[in-house]
Backbone as a chain_set.jsonl record, in Angstrom:
{"seq": "MTAIWDGTSRGMRKLDVMEWDVLIGAVCKDGHWTLVAMYPKGRAVFIDPFGATAAKIQKCKDSTRAFMRKKMGNLSRWLCATIPHPRQHDLTSCGVIVCKIAELLLRGDQMEFDVTEEGINSIRTQMGSKLVEDSGRLRFNQLYMDLTKTFP", "coords": {"N": [[4.096, 8.629, -6.269], [4.295, 8.767, -3.56], [2.248, 10.541, -2.952], [-0.005, 8.957, -3.543], [0.377, 6.981, -1.621], [-0.059, 8.555, 0.62], [-2.709, 9.041, 0.295], [-3.682, 11.109, -1.278], [-3.324, 11.35, -4.03], [-2.389, 13.408, -5.644], [-1.915, 15.232, -8.609], [-2.571, 13.185, -10.318], [-4.943, 13.143, -11.649], [-5.639, 13.099, -14.43], [-4.612, 10.728, -15.289], [-4.862, 7.709, -17.009], [-5.182, 4.7, -15.849], [-5.442, 2.207, -17.033], [-4.075, 2.315, -19.386], [-1.565, 1.428, -18.992], [0.726, -1.222, -18.217], [2.026, -1.424, -15.829], [2.3, 0.683, -12.999], [4.711, 2.472, -11.461], [6.584, 3.589, -8.684], [8.55, 5.544, -6.373], [8.384, 5.83, -2.821], [8.819, 8.135, -0.307], [9.302, 8.279, 3.024], [9.873, 9.63, 6.139], [12.593, 9.962, 5.546], [13.308, 7.559, 4.369], [13.409, 5.423, 1.589], [11.064, 3.568, -0.272], [9.469, 1.219, -2.525], [6.734, 1.062, -4.766], [4.842, -0.895, -6.907], [2.21, -0.923, -9.073], [-0.057, -3.038, -10.568], [-2.499, -2.695, -12.745], [-4.463, -4.625, -13.208], [-5.067, -5.88, -10.866], [-3.237, -6.088, -8.625], [-0.62, -5.136, -6.297], [2.842, -4.493, -5.667], [5.043, -4.29, -2.992], [8.076, -2.954, -1.973], [10.523, -2.838, 0.422], [13.678, -1.789, 1.137], [14.863, -2.586, 3.572], [13.307, -4.705, 4.233], [9.996, -5.799, 4.071], [7.335, -5.138, 6.297], [4.401, -6.696, 7.733], [2.515, -4.759, 8.383], [3.258, -2.59, 6.741], [2.886, -3.7, 4.207], [0.121, -4.052, 4.307], [-0.639, -1.347, 4.488], [0.235, -0.494, 1.977], [-1.48, -2.045, 0.364], [-3.991, -0.98, 1.132], [-3.757, 1.781, 0.431], [-3.102, 1.731, -2.334], [-5.259, 0.291, -3.354], [-7.371, 2.05, -2.722], [-6.683, 4.209, -4.383], [-6.896, 2.972, -6.919], [-9.608, 2.359, -6.896], [-10.699, 4.916, -7.021], [-9.993, 5.518, -9.608], [-11.043, 3.44, -11.215], [-13.463, 2.589, -10.246], [-15.454, 0.202, -8.456], [-13.531, -2.411, -7.095], [-13.192, -5.847, -7.216], [-11.271, -7.58, -6.214], [-8.153, -6.965, -4.694], [-4.775, -7.249, -4.365], [-1.773, -7.222, -2.407], [1.674, -7.68, -2.092], [5.044, -8.629, -1.267], [8.205, -9.164, -2.882], [10.986, -11.415, -3.201], [14.183, -9.914, -2.698], [17.422, -8.267, -2.846], [18.741, -7.086, 0.292], [19.065, -4.061, 2.149], [22.051, -2.997, 3.772], [23.106, -0.891, 5.113], [22.696, 2.552, 6.226], [22.162, 4.341, 4.225], [21.685, 3.589, 1.564], [19.147, 3.108, 0.543], [17.706, 4.567, -1.447], [19.196, 4.108, -3.791], [18.967, 1.348, -3.99], [16.179, 1.094, -4.314], [15.871, 2.372, -6.811], [17.369, 0.616, -8.438], [15.935, -1.803, -8.124], [13.489, -1.003, -9.242], [14.291, -0.628, -11.898], [15.002, -3.3, -12.567], [12.538, -4.606, -12.183], [10.967, -3.366, -14.195], [12.308, -4.208, -16.449], [11.946, -6.895, -16.28], [13.817, -8.547, -15.175], [15.866, -10.718, -13.08], [15.935, -10.329, -9.507], [18.652, -9.668, -8.593], [21.553, -8.364, -7.366], [24.552, -6.725, -6.284], [24.833, -5.738, -2.98], [26.818, -4.901, -1.345], [29.131, -2.471, 0.018], [30.879, -1.783, -2.066], [29.409, -2.724, -4.273], [27.066, -1.119, -4.173], [28.245, 1.394, -4.519], [29.166, 1.057, -7.137], [26.721, 0.805, -8.527], [25.732, 3.38, -8.036], [27.616, 4.891, -9.499], [27.107, 3.922, -12.111], [24.459, 4.839, -12.392], [24.837, 7.626, -12.267], [26.469, 8.023, -14.534], [24.697, 7.229, -16.549], [22.691, 9.169, -16.275], [24.122, 11.506, -17.0], [24.855, 10.824, -19.622], [22.297, 10.527, -20.833], [21.271, 13.1, -20.433], [22.808, 14.652, -22.141], [21.936, 13.634, -24.571], [19.285, 14.451, -24.476], [19.594, 17.255, -24.583], [20.731, 17.481, -27.15], [18.624, 16.461, -28.714], [16.652, 18.418, -28.19], [17.896, 20.699, -29.227], [18.026, 19.934, -31.923], [15.28, 19.768, -32.503], [14.57, 22.444, -32.122], [16.073, 23.643, -34.164], [14.941, 22.469, -36.455], [12.439, 23.594, -36.391], [13.045, 26.245, -36.839], [14.471, 26.2, -39.263], [12.911, 24.703, -41.482]], "CA": [[3.65, 7.474, -5.514], [4.132, 9.199, -2.169], [0.898, 11.11, -2.843], [-0.939, 7.825, -3.48], [0.609, 6.394, -0.299], [-0.688, 9.458, 1.592], [-4.139, 9.095, 0.037], [-4.103, 12.334, -1.956], [-3.184, 11.146, -5.485], [-2.138, 14.717, -6.246], [-1.279, 15.192, -9.921], [-2.915, 11.95, -11.04], [-6.337, 13.253, -12.091], [-5.817, 12.758, -15.843], [-3.962, 9.451, -15.573], [-5.685, 6.546, -17.333], [-4.364, 3.596, -15.352], [-5.534, 1.03, -17.887], [-3.147, 2.461, -20.513], [-0.251, 0.956, -18.557], [0.833, -2.55, -17.603], [2.482, -1.226, -14.452], [2.564, 2.035, -12.51], [5.754, 2.219, -10.476], [7.137, 4.817, -8.141], [9.181, 5.515, -5.058], [7.716, 6.489, -1.701], [9.784, 8.581, 0.698], [8.704, 8.561, 4.33], [10.85, 9.74, 7.227], [13.942, 9.826, 5.009], [13.56, 6.198, 3.887], [12.782, 5.157, 0.301], [10.504, 2.258, -0.595], [8.988, 1.16, -3.901], [5.42, 0.466, -4.999], [4.49, -1.171, -8.302], [0.793, -1.279, -9.178], [-0.464, -3.707, -11.794], [-3.916, -2.324, -12.723], [-5.395, -5.751, -13.316], [-5.463, -6.449, -9.584], [-2.298, -6.305, -7.525], [0.487, -4.22, -6.08], [4.035, -5.065, -5.048], [5.701, -3.339, -2.101], [9.472, -3.296, -1.705], [11.255, -2.048, 1.41], [15.048, -2.303, 1.133], [15.151, -3.253, 4.848], [12.393, -5.831, 4.376], [8.631, -5.307, 4.267], [6.563, -5.653, 7.43], [2.989, -6.948, 7.417], [1.799, -3.485, 8.487], [3.551, -1.787, 5.545], [2.213, -4.354, 3.076], [-1.291, -3.703, 4.442], [-0.744, 0.073, 4.128], [0.352, -0.465, 0.517], [-2.727, -2.583, -0.182], [-5.081, -0.031, 1.38], [-3.591, 3.038, -0.318], [-3.166, 1.484, -3.78], [-6.653, -0.089, -3.658], [-8.174, 3.279, -2.694], [-6.362, 4.945, -5.606], [-7.465, 2.266, -8.068], [-11.065, 2.52, -6.828], [-10.999, 6.256, -7.543], [-9.77, 5.505, -11.053], [-11.747, 2.4, -11.956], [-14.704, 2.175, -9.609], [-15.364, -0.901, -7.511], [-12.603, -3.51, -7.379], [-13.62, -7.027, -6.472], [-10.1, -8.115, -5.487], [-6.897, -6.225, -4.825], [-3.755, -7.902, -3.557], [-0.459, -6.6, -2.283], [2.671, -8.576, -1.519], [6.413, -8.255, -1.581], [8.929, -10.201, -3.611], [12.373, -11.525, -2.716], [15.114, -8.941, -3.27], [18.561, -7.988, -1.969], [18.421, -6.215, 1.414], [19.941, -2.951, 2.514], [22.907, -3.306, 4.922], [23.592, 0.346, 5.715], [21.624, 3.51, 6.467], [22.112, 5.373, 3.181], [21.573, 3.082, 0.192], [17.771, 2.734, 0.192], [17.324, 5.175, -2.717], [19.882, 3.395, -4.868], [18.364, 0.016, -4.082], [14.846, 1.27, -4.891], [16.043, 2.641, -8.251], [17.834, -0.611, -9.095], [14.825, -2.753, -8.156], [12.529, -0.5, -10.237], [14.853, -0.957, -13.21], [14.904, -4.744, -12.786], [11.112, -4.932, -12.354], [10.513, -2.911, -15.512], [12.962, -5.04, -17.467], [11.583, -8.302, -16.092], [15.036, -9.275, -14.813], [15.982, -11.278, -11.738], [16.277, -9.384, -8.44], [19.979, -10.046, -8.118], [22.612, -7.375, -7.518], [25.476, -6.646, -5.152], [24.5, -4.668, -2.042], [27.957, -4.521, -0.515], [29.503, -1.069, -0.19], [31.431, -1.67, -3.415], [28.322, -2.91, -5.226], [26.221, 0.079, -4.15], [29.016, 2.475, -5.166], [29.171, 0.78, -8.569], [25.393, 1.172, -9.034], [25.677, 4.855, -8.028], [28.422, 5.355, -10.628], [26.35, 3.608, -13.321], [23.307, 5.748, -12.444], [25.347, 8.953, -12.607], [26.91, 8.003, -15.931], [23.497, 7.163, -17.393], [22.054, 10.487, -16.229], [24.924, 12.427, -17.806], [24.713, 10.391, -21.018], [20.954, 10.847, -21.311], [21.051, 14.551, -20.452], [23.414, 15.112, -23.386], [21.03, 13.238, -25.639], [18.111, 15.325, -24.39], [19.981, 18.568, -25.092], [20.886, 17.37, -28.59], [17.285, 16.328, -29.298], [15.98, 19.709, -28.103], [18.55, 21.572, -30.197], [17.584, 19.488, -33.237], [13.885, 20.178, -32.669], [14.561, 23.905, -32.269], [16.603, 23.978, -35.491], [13.994, 22.085, -37.503], [11.349, 24.582, -36.384], [13.573, 27.485, -37.384], [14.861, 25.947, -40.645], [12.2, 23.475, -41.868]], "C": [[3.497, 7.823, -4.036], [2.748, 9.802, -1.957], [-0.142, 9.998, -2.753], [-0.851, 7.164, -2.107], [-0.1, 7.217, 0.779], [-2.186, 9.622, 1.37], [-4.61, 10.337, -0.698], [-4.142, 12.185, -3.463], [-3.072, 12.455, -6.252], [-1.408, 14.554, -7.579], [-1.653, 13.989, -10.773], [-4.307, 12.0, -11.661], [-6.537, 12.753, -13.516], [-5.227, 11.399, -16.223], [-4.992, 8.362, -15.85], [-4.867, 5.304, -16.979], [-4.38, 2.382, -16.263], [-4.68, 1.154, -19.156], [-1.801, 1.804, -20.217], [-0.338, -0.451, -17.995], [1.205, -2.434, -16.135], [2.663, 0.271, -14.197], [3.551, 1.852, -11.364], [6.309, 3.544, -9.979], [7.696, 4.618, -6.745], [8.337, 6.283, -4.054], [8.796, 6.865, -0.698], [9.028, 8.986, 1.962], [9.794, 8.54, 5.394], [12.274, 9.483, 6.748], [14.291, 8.443, 4.497], [12.749, 5.96, 2.614], [12.29, 3.723, 0.225], [9.945, 2.334, -2.019], [7.618, 0.497, -3.942], [5.252, 0.297, -6.502], [3.033, -1.626, -8.305], [0.539, -1.874, -10.56], [-1.984, -3.561, -11.865], [-4.907, -3.479, -12.805], [-5.635, -6.439, -11.97], [-4.445, -6.633, -8.487], [-1.258, -5.192, -7.451], [1.639, -5.008, -5.454], [4.688, -3.965, -4.234], [7.104, -3.837, -1.794], [10.033, -2.32, -0.678], [12.68, -2.609, 1.438], [15.473, -2.97, 2.439], [14.334, -4.521, 5.036], [11.012, -5.317, 4.742], [7.991, -5.959, 5.489], [5.123, -5.889, 6.977], [2.191, -5.648, 7.451], [2.034, -2.613, 7.258], [2.907, -2.397, 4.304], [0.72, -4.039, 3.122], [-1.529, -2.246, 4.065], [-0.674, 0.234, 2.614], [-0.945, -0.949, -0.121], [-3.855, -1.566, -0.049], [-4.957, 1.219, 0.511], [-3.675, 2.813, -1.832], [-4.579, 1.067, -4.196], [-7.549, 1.147, -3.677], [-7.939, 4.106, -3.956], [-7.018, 4.282, -6.813], [-8.994, 2.345, -8.06], [-11.485, 3.894, -7.333], [-10.924, 6.268, -9.062], [-10.71, 4.573, -11.804], [-13.105, 2.035, -11.378], [-14.455, 1.003, -8.686], [-14.376, -1.969, -7.988], [-13.034, -4.714, -6.561], [-12.468, -7.612, -5.65], [-8.911, -7.207, -5.732], [-5.914, -6.83, -3.856], [-2.518, -7.044, -3.467], [0.464, -7.585, -1.586], [4.044, -7.975, -1.769], [7.038, -9.402, -2.353], [10.344, -10.284, -3.048], [13.292, -10.539, -3.448], [16.297, -8.774, -2.326], [18.189, -6.948, -0.912], [19.508, -5.182, 1.664], [20.725, -3.312, 3.78], [23.421, -2.061, 5.626], [22.417, 1.294, 5.917], [21.409, 4.499, 5.329], [21.821, 4.862, 1.769], [20.152, 2.762, -0.246], [17.341, 3.318, -1.156], [17.935, 4.475, -3.909], [19.247, 2.027, -5.076], [16.973, 0.103, -4.708], [14.941, 1.52, -6.398], [16.455, 1.38, -8.998], [16.709, -1.639, -9.193], [13.777, -2.313, -9.168], [13.007, -0.842, -11.638], [14.67, -2.445, -13.515], [13.453, -5.185, -12.961], [10.629, -4.571, -13.75], [11.117, -3.729, -16.646], [12.539, -6.504, -17.393], [12.771, -9.166, -15.734], [14.959, -9.817, -13.389], [16.403, -10.203, -10.739], [17.61, -9.788, -7.815], [20.951, -8.921, -8.424], [23.369, -7.273, -6.202], [25.117, -5.469, -4.255], [25.617, -4.405, -1.035], [28.27, -3.049, -0.776], [30.048, -0.851, -1.595], [30.337, -1.792, -4.473], [27.419, -1.69, -5.311], [26.95, 1.245, -4.813], [29.067, 2.289, -6.679], [27.823, 1.154, -9.192], [25.254, 2.688, -9.082], [26.438, 5.425, -9.221], [27.694, 5.112, -11.942], [25.16, 4.555, -13.487], [23.75, 7.147, -12.863], [25.772, 9.038, -14.064], [25.719, 8.006, -16.881], [22.771, 8.505, -17.421], [22.797, 11.506, -17.085], [24.773, 12.099, -19.282], [23.349, 10.799, -21.58], [20.682, 12.339, -21.34], [21.68, 15.157, -21.698], [22.536, 14.801, -24.576], [19.796, 14.131, -25.654], [18.428, 16.706, -24.944], [20.126, 18.546, -26.608], [19.523, 17.289, -29.271], [16.544, 17.655, -29.273], [16.575, 20.687, -29.113], [18.091, 21.215, -31.605], [16.147, 19.935, -33.504], [13.78, 21.685, -32.863], [15.025, 24.313, -33.667], [15.62, 23.612, -36.599], [12.777, 22.993, -37.527], [11.79, 25.871, -37.045], [13.871, 27.344, -38.877], [14.204, 24.661, -41.12], [12.735, 22.814, -43.106]], "O": [[2.664, 7.241, -3.341], [2.138, 9.602, -0.907], [-1.074, 10.097, -1.955], [-1.87, 6.828, -1.503], [-0.666, 6.667, 1.724], [-2.863, 10.271, 2.167], [-5.811, 10.604, -0.744], [-4.944, 12.853, -4.116], [-3.59, 12.592, -7.36], [-0.414, 13.834, -7.67], [-1.092, 13.803, -11.852], [-4.795, 10.982, -12.151], [-7.511, 12.05, -13.787], [-5.342, 10.976, -17.374], [-5.883, 8.118, -15.037], [-3.969, 4.91, -17.723], [-3.426, 1.604, -16.268], [-4.573, 0.194, -19.919], [-0.983, 1.645, -21.123], [-1.333, -0.831, -17.379], [0.768, -3.229, -15.302], [3.118, 1.017, -15.064], [3.254, 1.15, -10.398], [6.482, 4.492, -10.745], [7.363, 3.664, -6.042], [7.667, 7.257, -4.396], [9.593, 6.022, -0.287], [8.223, 9.917, 1.953], [10.535, 7.567, 5.531], [13.069, 8.863, 7.453], [15.458, 8.171, 4.216], [11.555, 6.256, 2.564], [12.994, 2.787, 0.603], [9.953, 3.398, -2.637], [7.367, -0.49, -3.251], [5.489, 1.227, -7.274], [2.67, -2.589, -7.629], [0.881, -1.28, -11.582], [-2.695, -4.234, -11.12], [-6.085, -3.302, -12.492], [-6.322, -7.46, -11.913], [-4.751, -7.284, -7.488], [-1.051, -4.429, -8.395], [1.439, -6.037, -4.808], [4.867, -2.846, -4.714], [7.299, -4.989, -1.405], [10.016, -1.108, -0.894], [12.866, -3.789, 1.735], [16.352, -3.831, 2.427], [14.641, -5.329, 5.912], [10.88, -4.481, 5.637], [8.091, -7.169, 5.689], [4.685, -5.347, 5.963], [1.289, -5.455, 6.636], [1.105, -1.963, 6.78], [2.431, -1.665, 3.436], [0.115, -3.785, 2.081], [-2.514, -1.936, 3.395], [-1.435, 1.008, 2.033], [-1.45, -0.32, -1.051], [-4.589, -1.319, -1.005], [-5.94, 1.666, -0.08], [-4.264, 3.63, -2.539], [-5.046, 1.447, -5.27], [-8.399, 1.278, -4.558], [-8.885, 4.642, -4.533], [-7.63, 4.961, -7.637], [-9.609, 2.392, -9.125], [-12.511, 4.024, -8.0], [-11.705, 6.953, -9.723], [-11.131, 4.888, -12.917], [-13.829, 1.239, -11.975], [-13.343, 0.836, -8.185], [-14.397, -2.371, -9.151], [-13.22, -4.612, -5.349], [-12.67, -8.08, -4.529], [-8.693, -6.738, -6.849], [-6.184, -6.917, -2.659], [-2.248, -6.23, -4.351], [0.082, -8.239, -0.616], [4.173, -6.933, -2.411], [6.458, -10.482, -2.458], [10.841, -9.313, -2.477], [13.185, -10.357, -4.661], [16.199, -9.096, -1.142], [17.412, -6.034, -1.186], [20.692, -5.411, 1.42], [20.168, -3.854, 4.735], [24.109, -2.17, 6.641], [21.263, 0.884, 5.791], [20.575, 5.398, 5.439], [21.72, 5.675, 0.849], [19.966, 2.189, -1.32], [16.677, 2.633, -1.934], [17.27, 4.27, -4.925], [19.018, 1.605, -6.21], [16.623, -0.728, -5.545], [14.177, 0.944, -7.172], [15.939, 1.108, -10.082], [16.546, -2.28, -10.231], [13.225, -3.149, -9.883], [12.223, -1.295, -12.473], [14.228, -2.804, -14.607], [13.164, -6.042, -13.796], [9.964, -5.368, -14.411], [10.488, -3.913, -17.687], [12.752, -7.264, -18.338], [12.753, -10.377, -15.957], [14.098, -9.421, -12.602], [17.139, -9.279, -11.085], [17.673, -10.195, -6.655], [21.156, -8.561, -9.584], [22.88, -7.683, -5.149], [25.096, -4.325, -4.711], [25.397, -3.77, -0.004], [27.721, -2.454, -1.703], [29.722, 0.143, -2.244], [30.336, -1.051, -5.455], [27.044, -1.272, -6.407], [26.351, 1.999, -5.58], [29.017, 3.269, -7.423], [27.784, 1.753, -10.267], [24.721, 3.231, -10.05], [25.955, 6.344, -9.883], [27.661, 5.992, -12.802], [24.885, 5.02, -14.593], [23.118, 7.777, -13.711], [25.467, 10.014, -14.749], [25.728, 8.702, -17.897], [22.29, 8.93, -18.472], [22.176, 12.282, -17.812], [24.585, 12.996, -20.103], [23.265, 11.351, -22.677], [19.929, 12.804, -22.195], [21.124, 16.101, -22.261], [22.407, 15.616, -25.49], [19.318, 14.521, -26.719], [17.631, 17.274, -25.69], [19.697, 19.481, -27.285], [19.285, 17.957, -30.277], [15.867, 17.992, -30.245], [15.843, 21.419, -29.778], [17.796, 22.108, -32.4], [15.831, 20.419, -34.591], [12.988, 22.152, -33.681], [14.451, 25.211, -34.282], [15.477, 24.352, -37.572], [12.145, 23.149, -38.571], [11.004, 26.52, -37.735], [13.57, 28.241, -39.665], [14.862, 23.621, -41.163], [12.218, 21.778, -43.525]]}, "num_chains": 1, "name": "protein.A"}
């Protein structure tokens, strides 16, 4: 998504945007994480954990519209807005907040979670546990696939 934000769309050449209901990704600029969700039928959502400015929403609209025009041709309307969400209170939790908001958007859940120091630490712990749990599953699945190729 950072490539789309920068106007390069590097690595997206083969992507068929209409295969997806939403394209979502994090943008990292100057050490700060934000989130962009593109809904190919005509809109984008921009989330800044500190709060979105009009200039950043316009930048999101311009960059996502340019990307979608490359993929789909002329677009008659393209909108970008932000949605209400918990705000960042420190200088280090933007990445965690972006990941949590992405999860909630994809699930269709309410944008409600604890952004106190304890709440952010709890989300970090949950994220770490999920990564470890899923990495074990991935290793098992790969081992199983390797064994079934060797011993059909």
